[in-house]
Coordinates of N, CA and C in Angstrom, one line a residue:
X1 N 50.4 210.0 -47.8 CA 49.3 210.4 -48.7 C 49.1 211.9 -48.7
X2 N 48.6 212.2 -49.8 CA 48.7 213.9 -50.4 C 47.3 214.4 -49.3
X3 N 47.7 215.4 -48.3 CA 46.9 216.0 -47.5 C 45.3 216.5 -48.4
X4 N 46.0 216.9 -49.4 CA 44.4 217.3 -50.3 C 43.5 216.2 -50.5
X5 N 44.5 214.9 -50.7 CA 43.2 213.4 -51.0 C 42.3 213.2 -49.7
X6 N 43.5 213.1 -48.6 CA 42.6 213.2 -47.7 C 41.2 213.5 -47.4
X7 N 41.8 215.0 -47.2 CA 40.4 215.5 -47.3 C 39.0 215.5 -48.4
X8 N 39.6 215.3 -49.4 CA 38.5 215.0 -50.1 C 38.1 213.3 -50.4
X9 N 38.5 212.5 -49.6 CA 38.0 211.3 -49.2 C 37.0 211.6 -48.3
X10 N 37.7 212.5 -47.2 CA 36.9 213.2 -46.1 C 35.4 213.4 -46.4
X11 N 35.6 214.4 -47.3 CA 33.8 214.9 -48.2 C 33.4 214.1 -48.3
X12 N 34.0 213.8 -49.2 CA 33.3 212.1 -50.1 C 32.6 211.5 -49.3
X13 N 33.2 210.8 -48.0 CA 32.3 209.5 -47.4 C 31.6 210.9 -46.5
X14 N 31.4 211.9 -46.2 CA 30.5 213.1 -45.4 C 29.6 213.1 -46.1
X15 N 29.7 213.3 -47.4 CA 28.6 213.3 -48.7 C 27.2 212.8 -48.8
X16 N 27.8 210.9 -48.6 CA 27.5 210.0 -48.6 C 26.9 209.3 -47.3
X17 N 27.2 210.2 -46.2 CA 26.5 209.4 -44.6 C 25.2 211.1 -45.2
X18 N 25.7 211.9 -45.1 CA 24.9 212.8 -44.8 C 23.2 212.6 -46.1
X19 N 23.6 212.4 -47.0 CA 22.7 212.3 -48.6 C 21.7 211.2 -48.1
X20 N 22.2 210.1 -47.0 CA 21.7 208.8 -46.9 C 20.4 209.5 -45.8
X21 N 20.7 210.7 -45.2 CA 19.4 210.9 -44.4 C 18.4 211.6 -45.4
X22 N 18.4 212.1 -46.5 CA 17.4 213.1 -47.3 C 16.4 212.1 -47.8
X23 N 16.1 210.6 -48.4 CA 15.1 209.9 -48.8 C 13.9 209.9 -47.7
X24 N 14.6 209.6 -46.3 CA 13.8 209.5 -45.0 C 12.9 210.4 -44.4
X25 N 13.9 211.5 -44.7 CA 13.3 212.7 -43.8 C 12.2 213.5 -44.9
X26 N 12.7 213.2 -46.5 CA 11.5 213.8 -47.6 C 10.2 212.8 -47.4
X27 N 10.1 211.8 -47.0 CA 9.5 210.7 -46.8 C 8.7 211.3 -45.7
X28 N 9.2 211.6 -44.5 CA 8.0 211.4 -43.3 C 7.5 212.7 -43.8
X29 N 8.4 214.0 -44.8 CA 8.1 215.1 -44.3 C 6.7 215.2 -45.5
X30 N 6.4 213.9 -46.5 CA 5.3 214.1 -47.1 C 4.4 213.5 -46.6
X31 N 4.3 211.9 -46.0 CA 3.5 211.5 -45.2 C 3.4 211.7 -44.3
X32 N 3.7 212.1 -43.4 CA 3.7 212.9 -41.6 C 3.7 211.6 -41.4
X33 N 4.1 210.1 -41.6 CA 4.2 209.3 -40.8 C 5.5 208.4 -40.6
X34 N 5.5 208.3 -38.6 CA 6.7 208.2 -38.3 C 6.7 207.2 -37.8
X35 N 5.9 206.2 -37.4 CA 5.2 205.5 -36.8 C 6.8 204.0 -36.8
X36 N 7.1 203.7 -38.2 CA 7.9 202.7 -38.0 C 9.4 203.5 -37.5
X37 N 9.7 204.7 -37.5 CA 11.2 205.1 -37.1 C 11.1 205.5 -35.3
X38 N 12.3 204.5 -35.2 CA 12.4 204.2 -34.1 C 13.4 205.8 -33.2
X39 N 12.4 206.5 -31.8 CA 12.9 207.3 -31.3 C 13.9 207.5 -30.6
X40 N 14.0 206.3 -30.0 CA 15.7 206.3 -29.1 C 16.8 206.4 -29.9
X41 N 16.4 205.7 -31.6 CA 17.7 205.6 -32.3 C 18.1 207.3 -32.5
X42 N 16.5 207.6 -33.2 CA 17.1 209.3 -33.0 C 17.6 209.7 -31.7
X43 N 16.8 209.8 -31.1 CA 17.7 210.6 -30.2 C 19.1 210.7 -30.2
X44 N 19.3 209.1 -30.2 CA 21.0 208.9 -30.1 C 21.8 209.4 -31.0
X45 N 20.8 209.3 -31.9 CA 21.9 209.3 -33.6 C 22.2 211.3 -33.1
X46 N 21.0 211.9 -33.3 CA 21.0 213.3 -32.6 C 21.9 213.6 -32.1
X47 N 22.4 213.1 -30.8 CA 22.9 213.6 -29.9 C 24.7 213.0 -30.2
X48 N 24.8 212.2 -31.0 CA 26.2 212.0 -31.4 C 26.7 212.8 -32.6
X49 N 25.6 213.0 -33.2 CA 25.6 214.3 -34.3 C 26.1 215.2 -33.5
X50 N 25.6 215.8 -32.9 CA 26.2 217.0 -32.1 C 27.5 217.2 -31.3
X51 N 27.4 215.9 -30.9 CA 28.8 215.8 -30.1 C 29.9 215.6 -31.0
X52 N 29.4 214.6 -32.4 CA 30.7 214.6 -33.5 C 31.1 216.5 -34.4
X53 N 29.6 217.2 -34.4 CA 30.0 218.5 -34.2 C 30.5 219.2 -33.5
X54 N 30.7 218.9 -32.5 CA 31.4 220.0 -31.5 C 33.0 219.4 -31.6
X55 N 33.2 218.2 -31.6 CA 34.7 217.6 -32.1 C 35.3 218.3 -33.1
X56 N 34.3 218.2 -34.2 CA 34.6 218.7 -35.4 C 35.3 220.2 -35.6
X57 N 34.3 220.8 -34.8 CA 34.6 222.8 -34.5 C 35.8 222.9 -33.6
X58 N 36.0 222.0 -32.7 CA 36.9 222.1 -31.5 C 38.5 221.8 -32.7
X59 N 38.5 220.5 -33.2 CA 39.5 220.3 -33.7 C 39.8 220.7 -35.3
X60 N 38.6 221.7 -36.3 CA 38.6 222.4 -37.2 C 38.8 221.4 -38.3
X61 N 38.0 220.6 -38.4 CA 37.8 219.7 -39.3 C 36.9 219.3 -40.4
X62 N 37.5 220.4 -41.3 CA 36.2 220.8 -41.9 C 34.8 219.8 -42.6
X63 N 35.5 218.4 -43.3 CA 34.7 217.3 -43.5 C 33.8 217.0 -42.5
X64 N 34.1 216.6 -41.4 CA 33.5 216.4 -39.6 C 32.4 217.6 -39.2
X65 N 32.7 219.2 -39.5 CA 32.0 220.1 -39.4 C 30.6 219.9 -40.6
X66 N 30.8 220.3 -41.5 CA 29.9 220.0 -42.8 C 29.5 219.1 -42.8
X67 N 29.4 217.8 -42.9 CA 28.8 216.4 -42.8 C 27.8 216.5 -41.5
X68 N 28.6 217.0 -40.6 CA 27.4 216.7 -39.2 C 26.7 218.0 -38.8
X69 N 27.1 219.0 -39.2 CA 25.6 219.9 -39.0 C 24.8 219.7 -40.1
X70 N 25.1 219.3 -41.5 CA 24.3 219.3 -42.5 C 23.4 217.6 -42.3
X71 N 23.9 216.5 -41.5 CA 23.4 215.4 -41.1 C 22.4 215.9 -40.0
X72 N 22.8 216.7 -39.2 CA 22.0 217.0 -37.5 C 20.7 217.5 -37.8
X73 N 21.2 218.5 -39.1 CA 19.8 219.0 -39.6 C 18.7 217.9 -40.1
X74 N 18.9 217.1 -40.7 CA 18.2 215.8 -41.3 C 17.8 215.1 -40.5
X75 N 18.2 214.9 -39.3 CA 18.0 214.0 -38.8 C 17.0 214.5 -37.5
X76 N 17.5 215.6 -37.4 CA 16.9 216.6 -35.9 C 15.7 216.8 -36.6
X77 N 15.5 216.6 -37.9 CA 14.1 217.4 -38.7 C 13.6 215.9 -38.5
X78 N 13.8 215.0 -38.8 CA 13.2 213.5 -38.6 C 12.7 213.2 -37.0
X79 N 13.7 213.4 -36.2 CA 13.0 213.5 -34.6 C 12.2 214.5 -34.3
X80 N 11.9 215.9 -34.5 CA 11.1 216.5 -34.8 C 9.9 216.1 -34.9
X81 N 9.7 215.9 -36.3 CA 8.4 215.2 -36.9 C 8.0 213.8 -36.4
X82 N 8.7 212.9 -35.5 CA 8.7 212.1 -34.8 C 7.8 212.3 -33.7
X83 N 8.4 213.4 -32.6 CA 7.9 213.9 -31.9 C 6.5 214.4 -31.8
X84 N 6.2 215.2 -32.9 CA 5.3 215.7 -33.4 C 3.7 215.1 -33.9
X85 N 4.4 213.6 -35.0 CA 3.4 213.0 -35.1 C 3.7 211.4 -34.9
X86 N 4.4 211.3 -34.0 CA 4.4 209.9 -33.2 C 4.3 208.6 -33.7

């Protein structure tokens, strides 16, 4: 398969995990309420975000880089506000 499809499959499903956190996080970030999202899942989700970033940087991947700091951000802004207003 043509190295270029690849990667732009790559985007594509990055696109599409990453876009899936913006409803949630515009949501608590207008009602400050967090009450039904569950903290351990963030955390976890968090913390595999990062570690799939650090993969990402380590092995220069650019779909894996882009997708998960632009995801970490969404999501770290959701535990955040979690944190914040419980």
């Amino acid at each position: 398969m043509d190295p270029l499809l690849i990667k732009l499959i790559g985007f594509a499903a990055a696109t599409c995990t990453t876009v899936a956190y913006a409803p949630q996080a515009i949501k608590v970030w207008k009602t400050r309420s967090t009450g039904d999202i569950s903290l351990g899942m963030f955390l976890v989700m968090v913390l595999g975000l990062a570690l799939w970033l650090i993969y990402g940087l380590l092995s220069g991947d650019g779909p894996l880089i882009a997708s998960n700091a632009v995801t970490m951000l969404l999501a770290g802004g959701i535990l955040v506000m979690k944190l914040r207003y419980g």
